[in-house]
Amino acid sequence: MPAALPRVLSVIPPMTQLNTPYPSTAYLTGFLRSRGVAAFQEDLAIALVLRLLSRDGLAQVAERARALPANAQSPAVQFFLAQQERYLATVGPAMAFLQGRDSTLAHRIVGRHYLPEGPRFAALDVYEDDGSGDPLGWAFGALGLTDKAKHLATLYLNDLADVLQGAVDARFEFVRYAEQLAGSQPTFDPLADPLADALAQAPTLVDEVLQQLTHEAVARHQPGVVLLSVPFPGSVYGAFRIAQALKAQHPHIVTVLGGGFVNTELRELADPRVFDFFDYVTLDAGERPLLALLEHLQGQRGRQRLVRTFVRNDDGAVQYVHLAEPDVAFAEIGTPTWDGLPLQRYLSLLDMLNPMHRLWSDGRWNKLTVAHGCYWKKCSFCDVNLDYIGRYEGASAQVLADRIAAIVAETGQTGFHFVDEAAPPKALKALAQELIARGTGISWWGNVRFEKTFAPELAELLADAGCIAISGGLEVASDRLLGLMKKGVSVDQVARVTRAFSDAGILVHAYLMYGFPTQTVQDTVDALEYVRQLFENGCIQSGFFHRFACTVHSPVGQSPEEYGVTLAPLPPGGFAKNDVAFIDPTGVDHDALGAGLKKAIYNYMHGIGLEQDVRMWFPFHVPKTTVRPGRIARALAAR
């Protein structure tokens, strides 16, 4: 007789997002339940923040802060200690307000006498008074009460994050925890690797609270297997601390590590010390490896028949086991479930005063994918050979609409964020038609390629079906570099597509890049001028500049000579391997240019400086742009 199926607990480790749960556990839990597995989920990221930012939590923080020498107390910590009683009195109500449970508190918050206003509130000084005596009057007017209060309460929370960072754990941030310890660290040696060293140190207050939450989750669910899904470097440390707590008090529980970070950084894992924390490490889409692992734990499958799984063998060495079996089709993975997650306790934050940018932090969105992978999979900066990009599979509009209906019925919430690498236009069109035919009233946004298929007619159809915003990669606004990237779009085409979305009432965010191989200072200045004109002509409302990072899995990392660069040697080690440095013969100081680019885009998103020469954003000499005035306007007129 095979052993009984173990109970499986999927965990979101800190930190990810505060406004909505990361979707990996929802997908895994829904899939496992569809296969008859007793599956549960916990978001220990939001649980950690809620436990720390409570009256009792702040009292413990204050105790640690007072133990610091006076010269070691940051301005945020000093202000917190001076206003301790006010913070203890207001933290509970402020959290309830940000959770949407006490909207009338907005009246007291906007009065600016209720919440203690620490160093983060100095950010308000950059805004000019519109004559009303209110530095935020330009953004919220006379009636934007709730949003204004939400922004002020977000500053209040950011002050408290600074206090946690200054008083109890220097690595703490709201959307990432100890991120610098994990990214592309080649070894897991406590003497050489900061992640392994940190795990060997005595726990901080943050670590202690996370351990408590871990043990409470085990007591609630009594799992035999715990899955830790790690999407980003900023959640690696938290995952290892959770596994450490499990091994210390619950050594019988099988721990499994997976997720986006593992899929990109740990593909050549060779350090056996990782398995002091985790029994198994799986790669890529988790459904098939987990089914094989559960069969193994039941005694129905030998260890050598696992799928895409790292183990520590009997000799103490790391072994990669992969019995090739077809992945579970995207159309058959089932509907994600948020059952068990505290949907009413997430925090809607308003950090950036931009209507598009706020979507990432404000509101609880049901995250869903329209298709697995990317239908284009040609971009030279992307990991096109890895499963999450390279294996493209879709599902019918009927299946997707059924999933949406089931999620709305379960959560009672109609906001969706489609988290595809690039949602295919054909699938979006079919889904829009299906949603309209069913009369399904949802609001949704997602990521696309700015390709010519998105004509005004399709943009209008998507808007009619509930599309409120679109994000997409413009990368470097240079036709030469877009060609080198194999992006498959031109600057003029991006202008016409984004304007079609804007004309349909859909907000548009552009992902922007700098530092791509062979990118010159002139390329960068010209790209910024194109971006300025896109804002000026109402094509985009939001954007963000990312520094190009070369990964070992991308076409640039695989064939650097085709892009005019030379890769630096990778350090030896058996842990993380993803980002790789490169030598660009142009010799451009992209870091110096990046500061000016980010300052420019921040101001453009607030409608500031659009009439100015782009050279004003750089504190040093850069060449005049070669882009002619009105270039984007002419491209729009030509459509």
XYZ file of C-alpha atoms in Angstrom:
639
model
C 0.000 0.000 0.000
C 1.367 3.440 -0.894
C 1.738 5.987 1.875
C -0.982 8.599 2.213
C -0.599 11.828 0.277
C 1.064 14.376 2.540
C -0.609 17.669 3.355
C 1.107 20.425 1.374
C 1.587 24.006 2.540
C 2.720 26.607 -0.034
C 4.345 29.686 1.483
C 5.057 33.187 0.171
C 8.202 34.300 2.026
C 8.990 37.957 2.737
C 9.087 40.202 0.904
C 6.963 40.588 -2.225
C 4.018 43.020 -2.350
C 1.897 44.536 0.393
C -1.245 45.227 -1.641
C -1.876 41.801 -3.133
C -0.517 38.249 -2.784
C 2.103 36.969 -5.167
C 0.254 34.428 -7.380
C 2.566 31.399 -7.282
C 0.997 29.782 -4.212
C -2.503 30.448 -5.537
C -1.644 28.576 -8.740
C 0.068 25.688 -6.942
C -2.680 25.328 -4.345
C -5.417 25.376 -6.974
C -3.571 22.820 -9.092
C -2.788 20.461 -6.220
C -6.376 20.549 -4.979
C -7.552 19.674 -8.489
C -5.406 16.526 -8.173
C -6.858 15.526 -4.822
C -4.035 16.840 -2.626
C -4.854 18.512 0.697
C -3.178 21.813 -0.115
C -3.028 25.073 1.823
C -1.233 28.400 1.530
C 0.158 31.174 3.712
C 1.518 34.619 2.897
C 4.154 35.145 5.569
C 5.248 38.378 3.884
C 2.048 40.271 4.703
C 1.801 38.440 8.035
C 5.283 39.663 8.998
C 4.489 43.288 8.176
C 1.172 43.189 10.018
C 2.792 41.652 13.103
C 5.623 44.188 13.168
C 3.433 47.202 12.389
C 1.080 46.701 15.291
C 0.988 48.253 18.736
C 2.767 45.273 20.299
C 5.216 45.021 17.401
C 6.207 48.675 17.609
C 6.617 48.389 21.366
C 9.237 45.676 20.753
C 10.878 47.858 18.105
C 11.019 50.758 20.562
C 12.664 48.536 23.171
C 15.405 47.574 20.688
C 15.782 51.174 19.530
C 16.295 52.526 23.052
C 19.101 50.027 23.565
C 21.080 51.634 20.723
C 23.767 54.194 21.573
C 22.565 57.719 20.847
C 25.140 58.172 18.098
C 23.857 55.008 16.377
C 20.263 56.214 16.165
C 19.233 57.425 12.720
C 17.024 60.536 12.392
C 14.038 58.229 11.734
C 14.746 56.261 14.921
C 15.232 59.414 16.988
C 11.928 60.853 15.767
C 10.164 57.535 16.426
C 11.395 57.389 20.012
C 10.410 61.010 20.612
C 6.916 60.291 19.239
C 6.604 56.717 20.507
C 3.241 57.093 22.202
C 1.698 58.715 19.119
C 3.004 55.910 16.929
C 1.648 53.245 19.269
C -1.729 54.984 19.322
C -2.011 55.487 15.558
C -0.449 52.399 13.964
C -3.533 50.190 14.357
C -6.012 52.736 12.956
C -3.623 53.678 10.128
C -3.260 50.043 9.075
C -7.033 49.561 9.203
C -7.440 52.623 6.968
C -4.938 51.298 4.414
C -6.773 47.970 4.453
C -10.013 49.766 3.562
C -11.648 48.940 6.891
C -11.970 52.510 8.256
C -12.355 55.030 5.428
C -13.617 57.879 7.626
C -10.198 58.126 9.257
C -9.125 59.931 6.064
C -10.583 63.163 7.463
C -8.234 63.110 10.442
C -5.204 62.026 8.410
C -5.487 64.860 5.871
C -5.730 67.355 8.716
C -2.006 66.696 9.230
C -2.301 66.608 13.039
C -3.156 62.954 13.583
C -0.228 60.914 12.248
C 3.291 61.720 13.456
C 5.188 63.031 10.439
C 8.769 61.820 10.371
C 11.633 62.380 7.893
C 9.774 60.854 4.936
C 7.280 63.726 4.999
C 10.061 66.048 3.856
C 9.254 64.693 0.381
C 6.204 66.969 0.396
C 8.505 69.989 0.385
C 9.338 69.422 -3.288
C 5.769 70.223 -4.344
C 4.815 73.801 -5.043
C 1.831 75.271 -3.232
C -0.975 75.899 -5.729
C -2.161 78.855 -3.680
C -4.438 76.843 -1.423
C -1.840 76.428 1.290
C -1.776 72.696 0.506
C 1.376 71.294 -1.169
C -0.704 68.345 -2.413
C -3.545 70.444 -3.771
C -2.340 70.031 -7.360
C -2.626 66.237 -7.069
C -5.836 65.728 -5.093
C -7.813 68.966 -5.352
C -10.605 69.672 -2.931
C -12.340 66.279 -2.984
C -9.538 63.720 -3.345
C -9.746 63.065 0.372
C -9.167 59.309 0.501
C -6.277 59.277 -1.970
C -4.572 62.153 -0.203
C -4.911 60.379 3.140
C -3.611 57.183 1.542
C -0.507 59.020 0.331
C 0.136 60.528 3.758
C -0.402 57.167 5.467
C 2.050 55.593 3.003
C 4.692 58.141 4.018
C 3.922 57.231 7.640
C 4.540 53.549 6.873
C 7.744 54.378 5.023
C 8.956 56.199 8.135
C 8.280 53.040 10.139
C 10.176 50.938 7.580
C 13.138 53.273 8.094
C 12.805 52.764 11.852
C 12.863 48.984 11.450
C 15.883 49.305 9.208
C 17.706 51.607 11.611
C 16.785 49.913 14.893
C 16.367 46.170 14.361
C 17.461 44.973 10.897
C 19.444 47.027 8.388
C 18.301 44.714 5.581
C 14.579 45.337 6.002
C 12.478 46.884 3.227
C 8.780 46.549 2.458
C 9.057 44.997 -0.998
C 12.386 43.214 -0.566
C 14.182 41.722 2.402
C 17.980 41.387 2.373
C 17.908 41.497 -1.440
C 21.610 42.329 -1.673
C 22.476 39.030 0.030
C 21.075 36.805 -2.702
C 21.472 38.255 -6.192
C 24.040 36.290 -8.231
C 26.049 35.182 -5.179
C 28.385 32.483 -6.527
C 28.964 30.567 -3.268
C 27.040 29.513 -0.182
C 30.091 29.586 2.099
C 29.488 31.493 5.375
C 33.030 32.861 5.105
C 32.540 34.213 1.584
C 28.802 34.525 0.976
C 26.824 37.227 2.828
C 23.602 35.166 2.613
C 25.102 32.108 4.310
C 26.863 34.358 6.827
C 23.604 36.168 7.700
C 21.811 32.860 8.231
C 24.542 31.801 10.655
C 24.113 34.942 12.768
C 21.780 35.377 15.724
C 18.265 36.285 14.543
C 17.085 39.877 14.548
C 13.651 40.885 15.822
C 12.369 40.570 12.241
C 13.789 37.041 12.050
C 12.280 36.123 15.419
C 8.816 37.277 14.355
C 9.138 35.348 11.085
C 10.069 32.219 13.028
C 7.004 32.644 15.262
C 4.753 33.023 12.224
C 6.291 29.902 10.668
C 5.552 27.772 13.727
C 2.004 29.156 13.940
C 1.394 28.217 10.280
C 2.645 24.680 10.908
C 0.338 24.357 13.910
C -2.640 25.495 11.801
C -2.087 23.231 8.814
C 0.028 20.276 10.061
C 1.798 19.907 6.689
C 4.043 17.053 5.652
C 5.526 19.161 2.833
C 6.239 22.890 2.765
C 6.821 24.589 -0.601
C 8.688 27.886 -0.530
C 8.167 29.887 -3.705
C 10.920 32.468 -4.189
C 10.255 34.831 -7.099
C 12.949 37.460 -6.450
C 16.302 37.901 -4.678
C 14.441 40.002 -2.094
C 12.587 36.923 -0.826
C 15.487 34.448 -0.706
C 16.729 35.298 2.781
C 13.219 35.054 4.205
C 12.721 31.646 2.563
C 15.947 30.300 4.041
C 15.040 31.643 7.499
C 11.644 29.910 7.282
C 13.298 26.636 6.224
C 15.830 27.022 9.038
C 13.000 27.366 11.566
C 11.257 24.308 10.125
C 14.369 22.136 10.290
C 15.032 23.209 13.884
C 11.599 22.331 15.296
C 9.889 20.216 12.626
C 12.638 18.109 11.005
C 10.077 15.603 9.701
C 8.593 18.207 7.339
C 9.884 17.981 3.772
C 11.007 21.411 2.515
C 11.028 22.277 -1.191
C 12.478 25.399 -2.830
C 11.291 26.721 -6.193
C 10.177 29.867 -8.009
C 11.523 32.493 -10.359
C 14.798 33.097 -8.505
C 15.594 29.395 -8.553
C 14.640 29.068 -12.220
C 17.091 31.783 -13.282
C 19.867 31.826 -10.669
C 20.216 28.243 -9.383
C 20.191 26.217 -12.589
C 23.748 25.017 -11.897
C 23.313 24.497 -8.152
C 26.211 22.459 -6.749
C 26.646 23.551 -3.124
C 25.361 20.792 -0.799
C 24.973 23.220 2.126
C 21.748 24.496 0.548
C 20.284 21.094 1.473
C 20.781 21.770 5.164
C 17.695 23.950 4.630
C 15.836 22.308 1.744
C 15.297 18.652 0.915
C 14.492 19.336 -2.730
C 14.999 22.200 -5.184
C 12.838 22.189 -8.317
C 13.197 24.083 -11.588
C 10.709 25.800 -13.899
C 6.934 25.237 -13.880
C 6.207 23.448 -10.630
C 3.244 21.243 -11.476
C 5.006 18.236 -13.036
C 7.995 18.194 -10.615
C 5.611 18.370 -7.632
C 3.444 15.501 -8.875
C 6.577 13.389 -9.307
C 7.872 14.397 -5.871
C 4.598 13.547 -4.149
C 4.607 10.132 -5.815
C 8.179 9.674 -4.569
C 7.206 10.601 -1.017
C 4.360 8.046 -1.230
C 6.843 5.362 -2.240
C 5.397 5.071 -5.757
C 8.386 6.523 -7.613
C 12.124 6.169 -7.044
C 14.336 9.201 -6.490
C 15.985 8.692 -9.861
C 12.593 9.252 -11.507
C 12.075 12.777 -10.174
C 11.539 15.616 -12.655
C 13.768 18.748 -12.805
C 14.812 18.335 -9.181
C 18.067 18.846 -7.302
C 18.767 16.523 -4.354
C 21.707 15.773 -2.069
C 22.660 12.173 -2.751
C 23.949 9.544 -0.352
C 27.520 10.696 -0.954
C 26.640 14.228 0.159
C 26.940 15.732 -3.323
C 24.301 17.684 -5.226
C 22.633 15.692 -7.978
C 20.245 16.931 -10.645
C 17.558 14.380 -11.431
C 15.349 14.776 -14.471
C 13.185 12.088 -15.966
C 11.803 13.767 -19.060
C 8.011 13.913 -18.835
C 5.644 16.336 -20.556
C 4.646 19.385 -18.542
C 1.058 19.836 -17.488
C -0.580 21.842 -20.260
C -1.387 25.450 -19.401
C -5.044 24.812 -20.226
C -5.095 21.982 -17.655
C -3.355 23.537 -14.648
C -6.677 24.533 -13.136
C -7.886 27.759 -11.601
C -5.750 29.504 -8.988
C -7.349 29.842 -5.584
C -6.800 32.502 -2.947
C -8.552 30.448 -0.293
C -6.648 30.751 2.973
C -5.014 34.088 2.207
C -6.121 37.158 4.215
C -7.507 39.112 1.273
C -9.037 41.813 3.474
C -5.762 42.536 5.268
C -3.537 43.639 2.389
C -2.474 47.276 2.324
C -3.341 49.672 -0.494
C -0.471 52.149 -0.691
C -0.081 55.329 -2.702
C 3.594 56.146 -2.971
C 3.942 57.665 -6.438
C 1.504 60.431 -7.383
C 0.892 59.060 -10.853
C -2.360 57.350 -11.897
C -0.626 54.524 -13.786
C 2.273 53.938 -11.424
C -0.043 53.515 -8.443
C -1.482 50.300 -9.844
C 1.542 48.330 -8.634
C 0.918 49.249 -4.989
C -2.731 50.290 -4.699
C -5.632 47.850 -4.739
C -5.848 44.084 -4.428
C -5.564 42.569 -7.884
C -6.319 38.966 -8.779
C -3.173 37.939 -10.669
C -3.708 35.686 -13.661
C -1.809 34.665 -16.784
C -3.361 34.667 -20.243
C -0.669 32.343 -21.589
C 2.481 30.614 -20.386
C 5.740 31.973 -21.789
C 6.224 34.533 -24.546
C 4.877 34.213 -28.083
C 7.696 36.462 -29.425
C 10.706 35.024 -27.503
C 13.322 36.805 -29.601
C 14.478 39.752 -27.486
C 18.229 39.569 -27.010
C 18.139 40.703 -23.377
C 15.570 38.069 -22.325
C 16.074 34.526 -21.029
C 14.502 33.186 -24.208
C 15.872 29.670 -23.724
C 14.362 29.176 -20.279
C 10.963 27.597 -19.710
C 9.220 30.715 -18.372
C 9.929 32.492 -21.682
C 10.607 29.790 -24.245
C 7.678 27.407 -23.682
C 4.673 29.233 -25.067
C 1.258 27.719 -24.406
C -2.154 29.315 -24.380
C -5.679 28.440 -23.324
C -8.980 29.156 -25.019
C -10.908 32.328 -24.275
C -13.635 30.157 -22.782
C -11.208 28.539 -20.313
C -9.768 31.917 -19.327
C -13.220 33.460 -18.883
C -14.261 30.474 -16.754
C -11.196 30.991 -14.542
C -12.006 34.680 -14.193
C -15.613 33.917 -13.236
C -14.496 31.364 -10.636
C -11.991 33.796 -9.106
C -14.560 36.604 -8.880
C -17.002 34.209 -7.227
C -14.367 33.134 -4.699
C -12.830 36.530 -3.864
C -15.707 38.903 -4.539
C -13.229 41.191 -6.283
C -13.249 42.081 -9.971
C -9.795 43.629 -10.465
C -7.303 41.530 -12.457
C -3.630 41.941 -13.277
C -2.552 39.744 -16.187
C 1.065 38.955 -15.322
C 2.221 37.525 -18.659
C 5.686 38.200 -20.007
C 3.802 39.627 -22.994
C 0.113 38.875 -23.412
C -0.559 37.820 -27.016
C -2.863 40.230 -28.889
C -4.815 37.418 -30.541
C -5.599 35.873 -27.154
C -6.493 39.256 -25.642
C -8.871 39.972 -28.511
C -10.608 36.597 -28.117
C -10.804 37.023 -24.348
C -12.237 40.542 -24.701
C -14.931 39.279 -27.063
C -15.759 36.437 -24.654
C -15.963 38.754 -21.640
C -18.255 41.138 -23.515
C -20.441 38.291 -24.756
C -20.853 36.994 -21.191
C -21.398 40.443 -19.735
C -18.469 39.909 -17.366
C -17.701 43.230 -15.717
C -14.074 43.264 -14.621
C -11.237 45.800 -14.613
C -7.887 44.537 -15.832
C -4.377 45.546 -16.854
C -1.373 43.696 -18.152
C 1.877 43.626 -20.077
C 2.149 43.523 -23.893
C 4.542 44.110 -26.757
C 3.795 47.402 -28.485
C 3.242 45.697 -31.823
C 1.181 47.018 -34.719
C -1.613 44.492 -34.115
C -2.801 46.811 -31.353
C -4.590 49.129 -33.756
C -7.133 51.696 -32.497
C -10.016 49.275 -33.109
C -8.438 46.577 -30.930
C -7.556 49.118 -28.239
C -11.205 50.211 -28.140
C -12.357 46.590 -27.896
C -9.987 45.920 -24.976
C -11.201 49.055 -23.212
C -14.813 47.952 -23.678
C -13.869 44.628 -22.064
C -12.476 46.346 -18.966
C -8.856 47.140 -19.832
C -7.742 50.143 -17.763
C -3.962 50.107 -18.262
C -1.199 48.539 -20.325
C 2.540 48.247 -19.728
C 5.101 47.326 -22.331
C 8.757 47.521 -23.208
C 10.030 50.391 -25.299
C 13.482 49.654 -23.827
C 15.861 52.082 -25.621
C 14.025 54.487 -27.900
C 16.472 54.011 -30.772
C 15.656 52.146 -33.962
C 19.294 50.969 -34.196
C 19.283 49.492 -30.706
C 15.734 48.130 -31.027
C 16.975 46.256 -34.089
C 20.008 44.944 -32.193
C 17.672 43.817 -29.420
C 15.469 41.991 -31.956
C 12.557 43.772 -30.337
C 10.478 43.700 -33.516
C 9.167 47.266 -33.128
C 10.211 50.769 -34.143
C 9.947 54.050 -32.244
C 7.260 55.321 -34.641
C 5.256 52.121 -34.226
C 5.450 52.351 -30.435
C 4.209 55.929 -30.635
C 1.173 54.951 -32.717
C 0.299 51.904 -30.589
C 0.628 53.701 -27.261
C -1.421 56.635 -28.545
C -4.136 54.186 -29.662
C -4.311 52.842 -26.121
C -4.351 56.346 -24.627
C -7.077 57.491 -27.015
C -9.156 54.521 -25.829
C -8.815 55.730 -22.246
C -6.192 53.125 -21.315
C -3.228 54.260 -19.223
C 0.186 53.327 -20.636
C 3.451 52.560 -18.830
C 6.713 52.131 -20.755
C 9.562 49.967 -19.510
C 12.746 51.777 -20.492
C 16.330 50.587 -20.540
C 19.778 52.145 -20.576
C 23.263 50.682 -20.725
C 22.587 48.204 -23.548
C 25.709 47.020 -25.418
C 27.124 49.687 -27.749
C 24.715 52.341 -26.444
C 26.457 55.702 -26.674
C 25.840 58.941 -24.807
C 24.201 60.290 -27.970
C 21.901 57.245 -28.090
C 20.891 57.889 -24.490
C 20.178 61.592 -24.994
C 18.185 60.855 -28.150
C 16.218 58.113 -26.380
C 15.289 60.517 -23.599
C 14.117 63.066 -26.169
C 11.876 60.430 -27.753
C 10.480 59.624 -24.305
C 9.874 63.340 -23.634
C 7.942 63.625 -26.873
C 5.910 60.507 -26.073
C 4.813 62.121 -22.804
C 4.244 65.451 -24.540
C 1.970 63.845 -27.146
C -0.105 61.887 -24.633
C 1.212 58.491 -25.743
C 2.426 57.340 -22.333
C 1.617 58.425 -18.799
C 4.249 56.506 -16.867
C 7.660 54.938 -17.309
C 10.651 53.530 -15.518
C 14.320 53.318 -16.522
C 16.049 50.014 -15.756
C 19.804 49.493 -16.069
C 20.467 46.702 -18.562
C 21.752 43.544 -16.891
C 23.308 40.794 -18.983
C 22.225 37.312 -17.921
C 23.995 34.089 -18.771
C 20.791 32.697 -20.312
C 20.077 35.586 -22.726
C 21.275 35.854 -26.331
C 23.670 38.624 -25.244
C 25.091 36.345 -22.565
C 25.238 33.387 -24.958
C 26.763 35.220 -27.949
C 28.314 38.473 -26.667
C 30.461 38.904 -29.776
C 27.304 39.530 -31.825
C 26.594 42.564 -29.625
C 30.090 44.004 -29.612
C 30.931 43.201 -25.991
C 33.149 40.834 -24.023
C 31.927 39.010 -20.928
C 33.889 39.198 -17.704
C 34.833 35.829 -16.178
C 32.300 34.480 -13.702
C 33.605 33.800 -10.193
C 33.781 30.144 -9.193
C 31.019 28.728 -7.012
C 28.083 26.398 -6.841
C 25.255 28.691 -5.817
C 23.642 31.548 -7.765
C 24.617 32.311 -11.339
C 22.677 34.730 -13.501
C 23.997 38.266 -13.989
C 27.340 38.547 -15.723
C 29.442 41.681 -16.120
C 30.563 42.714 -19.575
C 33.085 45.053 -21.136
C 31.598 47.531 -23.595
C 34.167 49.215 -25.875
C 32.140 52.459 -25.842
C 33.324 53.073 -22.273
C 30.183 55.056 -21.408
C 29.496 55.792 -17.724
C 25.920 54.526 -17.726
C 25.556 54.903 -13.973
C 26.123 58.649 -14.229
C 23.614 58.914 -17.082
C 21.112 56.763 -15.178
C 20.706 59.321 -12.397
C 19.667 61.958 -14.945
C 17.319 59.577 -16.746
C 15.518 58.643 -13.539
C 15.197 62.260 -12.480
C 13.738 63.128 -15.875
C 11.192 60.306 -15.919
C 10.071 61.091 -12.375
C 9.347 64.669 -13.356
C 7.724 63.743 -16.661
C 5.289 61.503 -14.761
C 4.265 64.581 -12.783
C 3.973 66.744 -15.903
C 7.095 68.735 -15.076
C 9.834 69.776 -17.500
C 8.213 68.521 -20.692
C 8.956 71.795 -22.466
C 12.640 71.807 -21.444
C 15.757 70.651 -23.276
C 16.551 67.113 -22.078
C 20.131 68.133 -21.332
C 18.876 69.937 -18.217
C 18.540 66.622 -16.346
C 22.239 65.813 -16.483
C 24.692 67.625 -14.136
C 27.457 67.384 -16.733
C 27.827 68.110 -20.424
C 26.001 65.826 -22.843
C 25.505 66.381 -26.572
C 22.432 68.018 -28.019
C 19.774 65.588 -29.215
C 19.709 64.726 -32.903
C 15.965 63.990 -32.761
C 14.032 66.705 -34.525
C 11.275 68.572 -32.674
C 7.850 67.163 -33.509
C 9.215 63.781 -34.591
C 6.601 61.830 -32.600
C 3.803 64.203 -33.649
C 4.653 63.551 -37.295
C 4.689 59.791 -36.712
C 1.222 60.016 -35.197
C -0.069 62.124 -38.079
C 1.280 59.595 -40.581
C -0.842 56.747 -39.218
